[in-house]
PDB file of C-alpha atoms in Angstrom:
ATOM      1  CA  UNK A   1     134.931  61.956 -56.688  1.00  0.00           C
ATOM      2  CA  UNK A   2     131.221  62.282 -55.965  1.00  0.00           C
ATOM      3  CA  UNK A   3     129.575  60.026 -53.420  1.00  0.00           C
ATOM      4  CA  UNK A   4     126.599  57.858 -54.381  1.00  0.00           C
ATOM      5  CA  UNK A   5     124.196  60.213 -52.588  1.00  0.00           C
ATOM      6  CA  UNK A   6     125.637  63.273 -54.338  1.00  0.00           C
ATOM      7  CA  UNK A   7     125.401  61.556 -57.735  1.00  0.00           C
ATOM      8  CA  UNK A   8     121.763  60.562 -57.174  1.00  0.00           C
ATOM      9  CA  UNK A   9     120.737  64.043 -56.075  1.00  0.00           C
ATOM     10  CA  UNK A  10     122.671  65.620 -58.952  1.00  0.00           C
ATOM     11  CA  UNK A  11     120.973  63.385 -61.536  1.00  0.00           C
ATOM     12  CA  UNK A  12     117.493  64.023 -60.110  1.00  0.00           C
ATOM     13  CA  UNK A  13     117.796  67.778 -59.841  1.00  0.00           C
ATOM     14  CA  UNK A  14     119.513  68.090 -63.242  1.00  0.00           C
ATOM     15  CA  UNK A  15     116.668  66.131 -64.836  1.00  0.00           C
ATOM     16  CA  UNK A  16     114.145  68.365 -63.085  1.00  0.00           C
ATOM     17  CA  UNK A  17     116.157  71.398 -64.227  1.00  0.00           C
ATOM     18  CA  UNK A  18     115.946  70.309 -67.865  1.00  0.00           C
ATOM     19  CA  UNK A  19     112.215  69.554 -67.647  1.00  0.00           C
ATOM     20  CA  UNK A  20     111.525  72.815 -65.827  1.00  0.00           C
ATOM     21  CA  UNK A  21     113.522  74.932 -68.259  1.00  0.00           C
ATOM     22  CA  UNK A  22     111.890  73.266 -71.267  1.00  0.00           C
ATOM     23  CA  UNK A  23     108.377  73.594 -69.822  1.00  0.00           C
ATOM     24  CA  UNK A  24     108.701  77.203 -68.688  1.00  0.00           C
ATOM     25  CA  UNK A  25     110.706  78.123 -71.774  1.00  0.00           C
ATOM     26  CA  UNK A  26     107.976  76.665 -73.979  1.00  0.00           C
ATOM     27  CA  UNK A  27     105.308  78.744 -72.189  1.00  0.00           C
ATOM     28  CA  UNK A  28     107.373  81.899 -72.665  1.00  0.00           C
ATOM     29  CA  UNK A  29     108.120  81.050 -76.298  1.00  0.00           C
ATOM     30  CA  UNK A  30     104.475  80.424 -77.207  1.00  0.00           C
ATOM     31  CA  UNK A  31     103.303  83.689 -75.653  1.00  0.00           C
ATOM     32  CA  UNK A  32     106.120  85.644 -77.334  1.00  0.00           C
ATOM     33  CA  UNK A  33     105.241  84.138 -80.732  1.00  0.00           C
ATOM     34  CA  UNK A  34     101.593  85.062 -80.182  1.00  0.00           C
ATOM     35  CA  UNK A  35     102.635  88.580 -79.268  1.00  0.00           C
ATOM     36  CA  UNK A  36     104.661  88.910 -82.479  1.00  0.00           C
ATOM     37  CA  UNK A  37     101.825  87.520 -84.622  1.00  0.00           C
ATOM     38  CA  UNK A  38      98.843  89.275 -83.021  1.00  0.00           C
ATOM     39  CA  UNK A  39     100.650  92.379 -81.697  1.00  0.00           C
ATOM     40  CA  UNK A  40      98.907  91.905 -78.330  1.00  0.00           C
ATOM     41  CA  UNK A  41      98.660  89.530 -75.399  1.00  0.00           C
ATOM     42  CA  UNK A  42      95.679  88.412 -73.370  1.00  0.00           C
ATOM     43  CA  UNK A  43      95.589  88.788 -69.589  1.00  0.00           C
ATOM     44  CA  UNK A  44      96.303  85.118 -69.031  1.00  0.00           C
ATOM     45  CA  UNK A  45      99.278  85.317 -71.412  1.00  0.00           C
ATOM     46  CA  UNK A  46     100.798  88.097 -69.315  1.00  0.00           C
ATOM     47  CA  UNK A  47     100.421  85.988 -66.176  1.00  0.00           C
ATOM     48  CA  UNK A  48     101.791  82.830 -67.801  1.00  0.00           C
ATOM     49  CA  UNK A  49     104.813  84.681 -69.185  1.00  0.00           C
ATOM     50  CA  UNK A  50     105.578  86.314 -65.831  1.00  0.00           C
ATOM     51  CA  UNK A  51     105.292  82.945 -64.095  1.00  0.00           C
ATOM     52  CA  UNK A  52     107.509  81.229 -66.660  1.00  0.00           C
ATOM     53  CA  UNK A  53     110.409  83.669 -66.385  1.00  0.00           C
ATOM     54  CA  UNK A  54     110.247  83.913 -62.589  1.00  0.00           C
ATOM     55  CA  UNK A  55     110.279  80.119 -62.277  1.00  0.00           C
ATOM     56  CA  UNK A  56     113.184  79.782 -64.665  1.00  0.00           C
ATOM     57  CA  UNK A  57     115.157  82.035 -62.312  1.00  0.00           C
ATOM     58  CA  UNK A  58     114.107  79.977 -59.249  1.00  0.00           C
ATOM     59  CA  UNK A  59     115.132  76.718 -60.966  1.00  0.00           C
ATOM     60  CA  UNK A  60     118.537  78.123 -61.969  1.00  0.00           C
ATOM     61  CA  UNK A  61     119.181  79.472 -58.459  1.00  0.00           C
ATOM     62  CA  UNK A  62     118.310  76.094 -56.911  1.00  0.00           C
ATOM     63  CA  UNK A  63     120.674  74.402 -59.354  1.00  0.00           C
ATOM     64  CA  UNK A  64     123.505  76.804 -58.438  1.00  0.00           C
ATOM     65  CA  UNK A  65     122.940  76.129 -54.751  1.00  0.00           C
ATOM     66  CA  UNK A  66     122.919  72.379 -55.428  1.00  0.00           C
ATOM     67  CA  UNK A  67     126.278  72.669 -57.225  1.00  0.00           C
ATOM     68  CA  UNK A  68     127.721  74.625 -54.303  1.00  0.00           C
ATOM     69  CA  UNK A  69     126.482  72.015 -51.843  1.00  0.00           C
ATOM     70  CA  UNK A  70     127.949  69.102 -53.804  1.00  0.00           C
ATOM     71  CA  UNK A  71     131.187  70.453 -55.237  1.00  0.00           C
ATOM     72  CA  UNK A  72     132.004  73.155 -52.668  1.00  0.00           C
ATOM     73  CA  UNK A  73     130.567  71.888 -49.352  1.00  0.00           C
ATOM     74  CA  UNK A  74     132.963  73.995 -47.288  1.00  0.00           C
ATOM     75  CA  UNK A  75     131.538  77.284 -48.590  1.00  0.00           C
ATOM     76  CA  UNK A  76     129.877  79.028 -45.626  1.00  0.00           C
ATOM     77  CA  UNK A  77     126.241  80.173 -45.783  1.00  0.00           C
ATOM     78  CA  UNK A  78     127.511  83.676 -45.040  1.00  0.00           C
ATOM     79  CA  UNK A  79     130.076  83.670 -47.854  1.00  0.00           C
ATOM     80  CA  UNK A  80     129.634  86.240 -50.601  1.00  0.00           C
ATOM     81  CA  UNK A  81     128.660  83.796 -53.344  1.00  0.00           C
ATOM     82  CA  UNK A  82     126.063  82.064 -51.159  1.00  0.00           C
ATOM     83  CA  UNK A  83     124.661  85.400 -49.962  1.00  0.00           C
ATOM     84  CA  UNK A  84     124.272  86.701 -53.525  1.00  0.00           C
ATOM     85  CA  UNK A  85     122.634  83.459 -54.648  1.00  0.00           C
ATOM     86  CA  UNK A  86     120.233  83.531 -51.696  1.00  0.00           C
ATOM     87  CA  UNK A  87     119.396  87.186 -52.302  1.00  0.00           C
ATOM     88  CA  UNK A  88     118.317  86.419 -55.853  1.00  0.00           C
ATOM     89  CA  UNK A  89     116.474  83.340 -54.583  1.00  0.00           C
ATOM     90  CA  UNK A  90     114.343  85.605 -52.388  1.00  0.00           C
ATOM     91  CA  UNK A  91     113.634  87.863 -55.385  1.00  0.00           C
ATOM     92  CA  UNK A  92     112.688  84.992 -57.707  1.00  0.00           C
ATOM     93  CA  UNK A  93     110.798  83.200 -54.971  1.00  0.00           C
ATOM     94  CA  UNK A  94     108.648  86.177 -54.007  1.00  0.00           C
ATOM     95  CA  UNK A  95     107.898  87.159 -57.605  1.00  0.00           C
ATOM     96  CA  UNK A  96     106.960  83.572 -58.511  1.00  0.00           C
ATOM     97  CA  UNK A  97     104.673  83.277 -55.473  1.00  0.00           C
ATOM     98  CA  UNK A  98     102.956  86.589 -56.177  1.00  0.00           C
ATOM     99  CA  UNK A  99     102.502  85.803 -59.883  1.00  0.00           C
ATOM    100  CA  UNK A 100     100.995  82.426 -58.935  1.00  0.00           C
ATOM    101  CA  UNK A 101      98.607  84.233 -56.620  1.00  0.00           C
ATOM    102  CA  UNK A 102      97.655  86.573 -59.475  1.00  0.00           C
ATOM    103  CA  UNK A 103      96.758  83.498 -61.515  1.00  0.00           C
ATOM    104  CA  UNK A 104      94.612  82.133 -58.671  1.00  0.00           C
ATOM    105  CA  UNK A 105      92.792  85.465 -58.259  1.00  0.00           C
ATOM    106  CA  UNK A 106      92.366  85.761 -62.041  1.00  0.00           C
ATOM    107  CA  UNK A 107      90.683  82.350 -62.265  1.00  0.00           C
ATOM    108  CA  UNK A 108      88.494  83.220 -59.287  1.00  0.00           C
ATOM    109  CA  UNK A 109      87.254  86.473 -60.811  1.00  0.00           C
ATOM    110  CA  UNK A 110      86.805  85.008 -64.293  1.00  0.00           C
ATOM    111  CA  UNK A 111      84.948  81.833 -63.317  1.00  0.00           C
ATOM    112  CA  UNK A 112      83.309  82.199 -59.906  1.00  0.00           C
ATOM    113  CA  UNK A 113      79.879  83.778 -59.545  1.00  0.00           C
ATOM    114  CA  UNK A 114      79.105  85.980 -56.543  1.00  0.00           C
ATOM    115  CA  UNK A 115      76.726  88.918 -56.257  1.00  0.00           C
ATOM    116  CA  UNK A 116      78.823  91.072 -53.940  1.00  0.00           C
ATOM    117  CA  UNK A 117      79.342  94.568 -55.473  1.00  0.00           C
ATOM    118  CA  UNK A 118      83.119  94.550 -54.887  1.00  0.00           C
ATOM    119  CA  UNK A 119      83.466  91.121 -56.521  1.00  0.00           C
ATOM    120  CA  UNK A 120      81.413  92.239 -59.528  1.00  0.00           C
ATOM    121  CA  UNK A 121      83.442  95.448 -59.836  1.00  0.00           C
ATOM    122  CA  UNK A 122      86.696  93.455 -59.891  1.00  0.00           C
ATOM    123  CA  UNK A 123      85.230  90.842 -62.236  1.00  0.00           C
ATOM    124  CA  UNK A 124      84.322  93.443 -64.833  1.00  0.00           C
ATOM    125  CA  UNK A 125      87.723  95.136 -64.640  1.00  0.00           C
ATOM    126  CA  UNK A 126      90.085  92.196 -64.190  1.00  0.00           C
ATOM    127  CA  UNK A 127      91.390  92.332 -67.773  1.00  0.00           C
ATOM    128  CA  UNK A 128      92.391  95.966 -67.350  1.00  0.00           C
ATOM    129  CA  UNK A 129      93.808  95.353 -63.874  1.00  0.00           C
ATOM    130  CA  UNK A 130      95.984  92.345 -64.753  1.00  0.00           C
ATOM    131  CA  UNK A 131      99.053  94.234 -65.984  1.00  0.00           C
ATOM    132  CA  UNK A 132      98.972  96.780 -63.109  1.00  0.00           C
ATOM    133  CA  UNK A 133      98.644  93.903 -60.628  1.00  0.00           C
ATOM    134  CA  UNK A 134     101.646  92.131 -62.156  1.00  0.00           C
ATOM    135  CA  UNK A 135     103.639  95.361 -61.985  1.00  0.00           C
ATOM    136  CA  UNK A 136     102.594  95.741 -58.340  1.00  0.00           C
ATOM    137  CA  UNK A 137     103.842  92.200 -57.663  1.00  0.00           C
ATOM    138  CA  UNK A 138     107.165  93.088 -59.289  1.00  0.00           C
ATOM    139  CA  UNK A 139     107.442  96.225 -57.140  1.00  0.00           C
ATOM    140  CA  UNK A 140     106.654  94.306 -53.921  1.00  0.00           C
ATOM    141  CA  UNK A 141     109.229  91.640 -54.780  1.00  0.00           C
ATOM    142  CA  UNK A 142     111.843  94.233 -55.728  1.00  0.00           C
ATOM    143  CA  UNK A 143     111.277  96.260 -52.537  1.00  0.00           C
ATOM    144  CA  UNK A 144     111.593  93.077 -50.483  1.00  0.00           C
ATOM    145  CA  UNK A 145     114.822  92.278 -52.309  1.00  0.00           C
ATOM    146  CA  UNK A 146     116.263  95.765 -51.772  1.00  0.00           C
ATOM    147  CA  UNK A 147     115.297  95.745 -48.083  1.00  0.00           C
ATOM    148  CA  UNK A 148     117.029  92.397 -47.656  1.00  0.00           C
ATOM    149  CA  UNK A 149     120.136  93.673 -49.475  1.00  0.00           C
ATOM    150  CA  UNK A 150     120.382  96.668 -47.125  1.00  0.00           C
ATOM    151  CA  UNK A 151     119.900  94.498 -44.010  1.00  0.00           C
ATOM    152  CA  UNK A 152     122.490  91.955 -45.118  1.00  0.00           C
ATOM    153  CA  UNK A 153     124.937  94.729 -46.042  1.00  0.00           C
ATOM    154  CA  UNK A 154     124.525  96.477 -42.688  1.00  0.00           C
ATOM    155  CA  UNK A 155     124.883  93.128 -40.936  1.00  0.00           C
ATOM    156  CA  UNK A 156     128.189  92.534 -42.738  1.00  0.00           C
ATOM    157  CA  UNK A 157     129.423  95.988 -41.733  1.00  0.00           C
ATOM    158  CA  UNK A 158     128.528  95.214 -38.122  1.00  0.00           C
ATOM    159  CA  UNK A 159     130.600  92.036 -38.201  1.00  0.00           C
ATOM    160  CA  UNK A 160     133.647  93.962 -39.390  1.00  0.00           C
ATOM    161  CA  UNK A 161     133.564  96.166 -36.291  1.00  0.00           C
ATOM    162  CA  UNK A 162     132.934  93.324 -33.835  1.00  0.00           C
ATOM    163  CA  UNK A 163     135.783  91.607 -32.077  1.00  0.00           C
ATOM    164  CA  UNK A 164     135.523  87.824 -32.340  1.00  0.00           C
ATOM    165  CA  UNK A 165     137.936  85.099 -33.084  1.00  0.00           C
ATOM    166  CA  UNK A 166     137.539  83.881 -36.673  1.00  0.00           C
ATOM    167  CA  UNK A 167     135.662  80.676 -35.785  1.00  0.00           C
ATOM    168  CA  UNK A 168     133.118  82.467 -33.617  1.00  0.00           C
ATOM    169  CA  UNK A 169     132.747  85.227 -36.195  1.00  0.00           C
ATOM    170  CA  UNK A 170     131.914  82.753 -38.970  1.00  0.00           C
ATOM    171  CA  UNK A 171     129.427  80.916 -36.751  1.00  0.00           C
ATOM    172  CA  UNK A 172     127.627  84.071 -35.628  1.00  0.00           C
ATOM    173  CA  UNK A 173     127.605  85.477 -39.155  1.00  0.00           C
ATOM    174  CA  UNK A 174     126.159  82.301 -40.652  1.00  0.00           C
ATOM    175  CA  UNK A 175     123.469  82.074 -37.964  1.00  0.00           C
ATOM    176  CA  UNK A 176     122.433  85.712 -38.463  1.00  0.00           C
ATOM    177  CA  UNK A 177     122.348  85.400 -42.244  1.00  0.00           C
ATOM    178  CA  UNK A 178     120.250  82.244 -41.979  1.00  0.00           C
ATOM    179  CA  UNK A 179     117.800  83.933 -39.613  1.00  0.00           C
ATOM    180  CA  UNK A 180     117.443  86.967 -41.870  1.00  0.00           C
ATOM    181  CA  UNK A 181     116.815  84.875 -44.994  1.00  0.00           C
ATOM    182  CA  UNK A 182     114.326  82.677 -43.129  1.00  0.00           C
ATOM    183  CA  UNK A 183     112.295  85.704 -42.037  1.00  0.00           C
ATOM    184  CA  UNK A 184     112.162  87.125 -45.562  1.00  0.00           C
ATOM    185  CA  UNK A 185     111.559  83.694 -47.065  1.00  0.00           C
ATOM    186  CA  UNK A 186     108.492  83.012 -44.950  1.00  0.00           C
ATOM    187  CA  UNK A 187     106.975  86.404 -45.796  1.00  0.00           C
ATOM    188  CA  UNK A 188     105.310  84.680 -48.775  1.00  0.00           C
ATOM    189  CA  UNK A 189     102.674  83.471 -46.312  1.00  0.00           C
ATOM    190  CA  UNK A 190     100.642  86.466 -47.588  1.00  0.00           C
ATOM    191  CA  UNK A 191     100.323  85.340 -51.253  1.00  0.00           C
ATOM    192  CA  UNK A 192      99.908  81.753 -50.038  1.00  0.00           C
ATOM    193  CA  UNK A 193      96.960  82.792 -47.855  1.00  0.00           C
ATOM    194  CA  UNK A 194      95.424  84.738 -50.751  1.00  0.00           C
ATOM    195  CA  UNK A 195      95.657  81.647 -52.969  1.00  0.00           C
ATOM    196  CA  UNK A 196      93.991  79.557 -50.254  1.00  0.00           C
ATOM    197  CA  UNK A 197      91.151  82.071 -50.040  1.00  0.00           C
ATOM    198  CA  UNK A 198      90.772  81.996 -53.843  1.00  0.00           C
ATOM    199  CA  UNK A 199      90.588  78.194 -53.764  1.00  0.00           C
ATOM    200  CA  UNK A 200      87.987  78.250 -50.989  1.00  0.00           C
ATOM    201  CA  UNK A 201      85.839  80.762 -52.898  1.00  0.00           C
ATOM    202  CA  UNK A 202      86.104  78.676 -56.081  1.00  0.00           C
ATOM    203  CA  UNK A 203      84.909  75.602 -54.166  1.00  0.00           C
ATOM    204  CA  UNK A 204      82.054  77.619 -52.674  1.00  0.00           C
ATOM    205  CA  UNK A 205      81.093  78.961 -56.117  1.00  0.00           C
ATOM    206  CA  UNK A 206      81.147  75.455 -57.598  1.00  0.00           C
ATOM    207  CA  UNK A 207      79.004  74.119 -54.749  1.00  0.00           C
ATOM    208  CA  UNK A 208      76.418  76.880 -55.260  1.00  0.00           C
ATOM    209  CA  UNK A 209      76.466  76.401 -59.019  1.00  0.00           C
ATOM    210  CA  UNK A 210      76.012  72.623 -58.682  1.00  0.00           C
ATOM    211  CA  UNK A 211      72.971  73.163 -56.479  1.00  0.00           C
ATOM    212  CA  UNK A 212      71.452  75.504 -59.067  1.00  0.00           C
ATOM    213  CA  UNK A 213      71.849  73.095 -61.992  1.00  0.00           C
ATOM    214  CA  UNK A 214      71.125  69.776 -60.242  1.00  0.00           C
ATOM    215  CA  UNK A 215      67.777  69.534 -62.054  1.00  0.00           C
ATOM    216  CA  UNK A 216      69.283  70.657 -65.347  1.00  0.00           C
ATOM    217  CA  UNK A 217      69.574  68.027 -68.080  1.00  0.00           C
ATOM    218  CA  UNK A 218      73.224  68.973 -68.563  1.00  0.00           C
ATOM    219  CA  UNK A 219      73.890  67.819 -65.028  1.00  0.00           C
ATOM    220  CA  UNK A 220      77.358  68.351 -63.661  1.00  0.00           C
ATOM    221  CA  UNK A 221      79.010  68.478 -67.086  1.00  0.00           C
ATOM    222  CA  UNK A 222      77.871  71.954 -68.162  1.00  0.00           C
ATOM    223  CA  UNK A 223      80.600  74.388 -69.340  1.00  0.00           C
ATOM    224  CA  UNK A 224      80.570  76.430 -66.121  1.00  0.00           C
ATOM    225  CA  UNK A 225      81.143  73.341 -63.970  1.00  0.00           C
ATOM    226  CA  UNK A 226      83.989  72.166 -66.179  1.00  0.00           C
ATOM    227  CA  UNK A 227      85.560  75.642 -66.043  1.00  0.00           C
ATOM    228  CA  UNK A 228      85.297  75.574 -62.245  1.00  0.00           C
ATOM    229  CA  UNK A 229      86.950  72.149 -62.113  1.00  0.00           C
ATOM    230  CA  UNK A 230      89.822  73.180 -64.416  1.00  0.00           C
ATOM    231  CA  UNK A 231      90.456  76.349 -62.424  1.00  0.00           C
ATOM    232  CA  UNK A 232      90.302  74.467 -59.121  1.00  0.00           C
ATOM    233  CA  UNK A 233      92.783  71.906 -60.438  1.00  0.00           C
ATOM    234  CA  UNK A 234      95.276  74.631 -61.333  1.00  0.00           C
ATOM    235  CA  UNK A 235      94.830  76.578 -58.098  1.00  0.00           C
ATOM    236  CA  UNK A 236      94.886  73.428 -55.929  1.00  0.00           C
ATOM    237  CA  UNK A 237      98.099  72.225 -57.575  1.00  0.00           C
ATOM    238  CA  UNK A 238      99.669  75.646 -57.019  1.00  0.00           C
ATOM    239  CA  UNK A 239      98.683  75.745 -53.337  1.00  0.00           C
ATOM    240  CA  UNK A 240      99.771  72.148 -52.728  1.00  0.00           C
ATOM    241  CA  UNK A 241     103.114  72.460 -54.522  1.00  0.00           C
ATOM    242  CA  UNK A 242     103.821  75.800 -52.834  1.00  0.00           C
ATOM    243  CA  UNK A 243     103.068  74.179 -49.468  1.00  0.00           C
ATOM    244  CA  UNK A 244     105.456  71.301 -50.248  1.00  0.00           C
ATOM    245  CA  UNK A 245     108.002  73.835 -51.485  1.00  0.00           C
ATOM    246  CA  UNK A 246     107.974  75.643 -48.164  1.00  0.00           C
ATOM    247  CA  UNK A 247     108.082  72.419 -46.209  1.00  0.00           C
ATOM    248  CA  UNK A 248     111.298  71.650 -48.078  1.00  0.00           C
ATOM    249  CA  UNK A 249     112.522  75.177 -47.357  1.00  0.00           C
ATOM    250  CA  UNK A 250     111.805  74.613 -43.666  1.00  0.00           C
ATOM    251  CA  UNK A 251     113.843  71.419 -43.910  1.00  0.00           C
ATOM    252  CA  UNK A 252     116.748  73.316 -45.471  1.00  0.00           C
ATOM    253  CA  UNK A 253     116.463  76.095 -42.895  1.00  0.00           C
ATOM    254  CA  UNK A 254     116.451  73.650 -39.974  1.00  0.00           C
ATOM    255  CA  UNK A 255     119.447  71.792 -41.431  1.00  0.00           C
ATOM    256  CA  UNK A 256     121.622  74.209 -39.467  1.00  0.00           C
ATOM    257  CA  UNK A 257     120.870  72.170 -36.306  1.00  0.00           C
ATOM    258  CA  UNK A 258     120.862  68.764 -38.010  1.00  0.00           C
ATOM    259  CA  UNK A 259     123.932  66.554 -37.920  1.00  0.00           C
ATOM    260  CA  UNK A 260     123.680  65.536 -41.582  1.00  0.00           C
ATOM    261  CA  UNK A 261     123.395  69.141 -42.765  1.00  0.00           C
ATOM    262  CA  UNK A 262     124.459  68.604 -46.371  1.00  0.00           C
ATOM    263  CA  UNK A 263     122.135  65.625 -46.898  1.00  0.00           C
ATOM    264  CA  UNK A 264     119.170  67.539 -45.449  1.00  0.00           C
ATOM    265  CA  UNK A 265     119.797  70.520 -47.755  1.00  0.00           C
ATOM    266  CA  UNK A 266     120.171  68.333 -50.861  1.00  0.00           C
ATOM    267  CA  UNK A 267     116.995  66.426 -50.024  1.00  0.00           C
ATOM    268  CA  UNK A 268     115.131  69.697 -49.416  1.00  0.00           C
ATOM    269  CA  UNK A 269     116.289  71.206 -52.713  1.00  0.00           C
ATOM    270  CA  UNK A 270     115.302  68.052 -54.599  1.00  0.00           C
ATOM    271  CA  UNK A 271     111.756  68.410 -53.242  1.00  0.00           C
ATOM    272  CA  UNK A 272     111.754  72.193 -53.720  1.00  0.00           C
ATOM    273  CA  UNK A 273     112.385  72.012 -57.466  1.00  0.00           C
ATOM    274  CA  UNK A 274     109.101  70.094 -57.909  1.00  0.00           C
ATOM    275  CA  UNK A 275     107.180  73.346 -57.396  1.00  0.00           C
ATOM    276  CA  UNK A 276     108.524  75.494 -60.266  1.00  0.00           C
ATOM    277  CA  UNK A 277     108.720  72.446 -62.529  1.00  0.00           C
ATOM    278  CA  UNK A 278     105.520  70.594 -61.646  1.00  0.00           C
ATOM    279  CA  UNK A 279     103.099  73.508 -61.657  1.00  0.00           C
ATOM    280  CA  UNK A 280     104.337  74.716 -65.036  1.00  0.00           C
ATOM    281  CA  UNK A 281     103.679  71.258 -66.502  1.00  0.00           C
ATOM    282  CA  UNK A 282     100.161  71.393 -65.027  1.00  0.00           C
ATOM    283  CA  UNK A 283      99.656  74.772 -66.727  1.00  0.00           C
ATOM    284  CA  UNK A 284     100.795  73.246 -70.018  1.00  0.00           C
ATOM    285  CA  UNK A 285      98.312  70.400 -69.715  1.00  0.00           C
ATOM    286  CA  UNK A 286      95.485  72.620 -68.473  1.00  0.00           C
ATOM    287  CA  UNK A 287      95.709  75.296 -71.169  1.00  0.00           C
ATOM    288  CA  UNK A 288      94.047  74.384 -74.471  1.00  0.00           C
ATOM    289  CA  UNK A 289      96.269  76.765 -76.435  1.00  0.00           C
ATOM    290  CA  UNK A 290      99.512  75.490 -74.908  1.00  0.00           C
ATOM    291  CA  UNK A 291      98.424  71.864 -75.178  1.00  0.00           C
ATOM    292  CA  UNK A 292      97.421  72.200 -78.822  1.00  0.00           C
ATOM    293  CA  UNK A 293     100.607  74.109 -79.678  1.00  0.00           C
ATOM    294  CA  UNK A 294     102.779  71.458 -78.036  1.00  0.00           C
ATOM    295  CA  UNK A 295     100.850  68.710 -79.887  1.00  0.00           C
ATOM    296  CA  UNK A 296     101.431  70.481 -83.215  1.00  0.00           C
ATOM    297  CA  UNK A 297     105.122  70.911 -82.476  1.00  0.00           C
ATOM    298  CA  UNK A 298     105.490  67.245 -81.534  1.00  0.00           C
ATOM    299  CA  UNK A 299     103.693  66.251 -84.729  1.00  0.00           C
ATOM    300  CA  UNK A 300     106.054  68.414 -86.810  1.00  0.00           C
ATOM    301  CA  UNK A 301     109.077  66.920 -85.061  1.00  0.00           C
ATOM    302  CA  UNK A 302     107.701  63.415 -85.644  1.00  0.00           C
ATOM    303  CA  UNK A 303     107.045  64.189 -89.311  1.00  0.00           C
ATOM    304  CA  UNK A 304     110.519  65.658 -89.758  1.00  0.00           C
ATOM    305  CA  UNK A 305     112.094  62.557 -88.181  1.00  0.00           C
ATOM    306  CA  UNK A 306     110.051  60.283 -90.433  1.00  0.00           C
ATOM    307  CA  UNK A 307     111.081  62.240 -93.535  1.00  0.00           C
ATOM    308  CA  UNK A 308     114.721  62.121 -92.473  1.00  0.00           C
ATOM    309  CA  UNK A 309     114.543  58.366 -91.942  1.00  0.00           C
ATOM    310  CA  UNK A 310     112.831  57.955 -95.307  1.00  0.00           C
ATOM    311  CA  UNK A 311     115.508  59.996 -97.074  1.00  0.00           C
ATOM    312  CA  UNK A 312     118.200  57.977 -95.340  1.00  0.00           C
ATOM    313  CA  UNK A 313     116.528  54.732 -96.420  1.00  0.00           C
ATOM    314  CA  UNK A 314     116.263  55.924-100.041  1.00  0.00           C
ATOM    315  CA  UNK A 315     119.975  56.717-100.081  1.00  0.00           C
ATOM    316  CA  UNK A 316     120.738  53.177 -99.049  1.00  0.00           C
TER     317      UNK A 316
END
């Protein structure tokens, strides 16, 4: 029998799971349909698709961990099933963070205006560099994952040779595993810092552009300003949600020394799932193609429901 707290957390995170899977699944579906129709994808489509699939994996891993916390609270952090789940969390987490950073850098190079030779060189070549950059992100995430697998495996082998009583062995093993995963988890400070730099440069570019057009009749509503604002909204939401995500991760990591360990972890995971779910919804609303496609699909569903109701009424 679930407690009231467990039931509340389960309802919230399951609802977020459904919304996140639908949102990210819709992004992946739209880009795949475009690829089938046009036989090619744009740079932004590649980034959106990579983000969607990586965030689906993060959402599913968080849901699995939530189920373990609620239905199997006695499962140790160092147990095989928890270790495997956390290993894949690191993989999905790093890939999602790096893909989000690629999106931030892409918006910066496409929209911002700077005269530095290196910036101009990247700006002119960003469309050709997008796929290689995404592949590089995959390689970095995979190497991080493999390094973590080898460390965890060697750590397990070390425990087998050590002489401890079973209680002490489980405690030491759990503490070591937690420390290892924390170190690898916080390595995403690099893509986070790159996204912050991209946001700062976008703000600087907008400020310079606003000064240049302040006497223009178009004022602050010219296309370049609006493009800056849209890009800044997307990048700011990514940086903010990623920051909140890692605050929740810090809460889950510190739960080891908290009395109400289970409650702290459940609360942290409930906050954490806002990142892969919330930012994908912002991408849906911020992309004209995705927004228009979703509006058309909703209209078709509405029309189909109306026709079905009409047919049912005629039968009566």
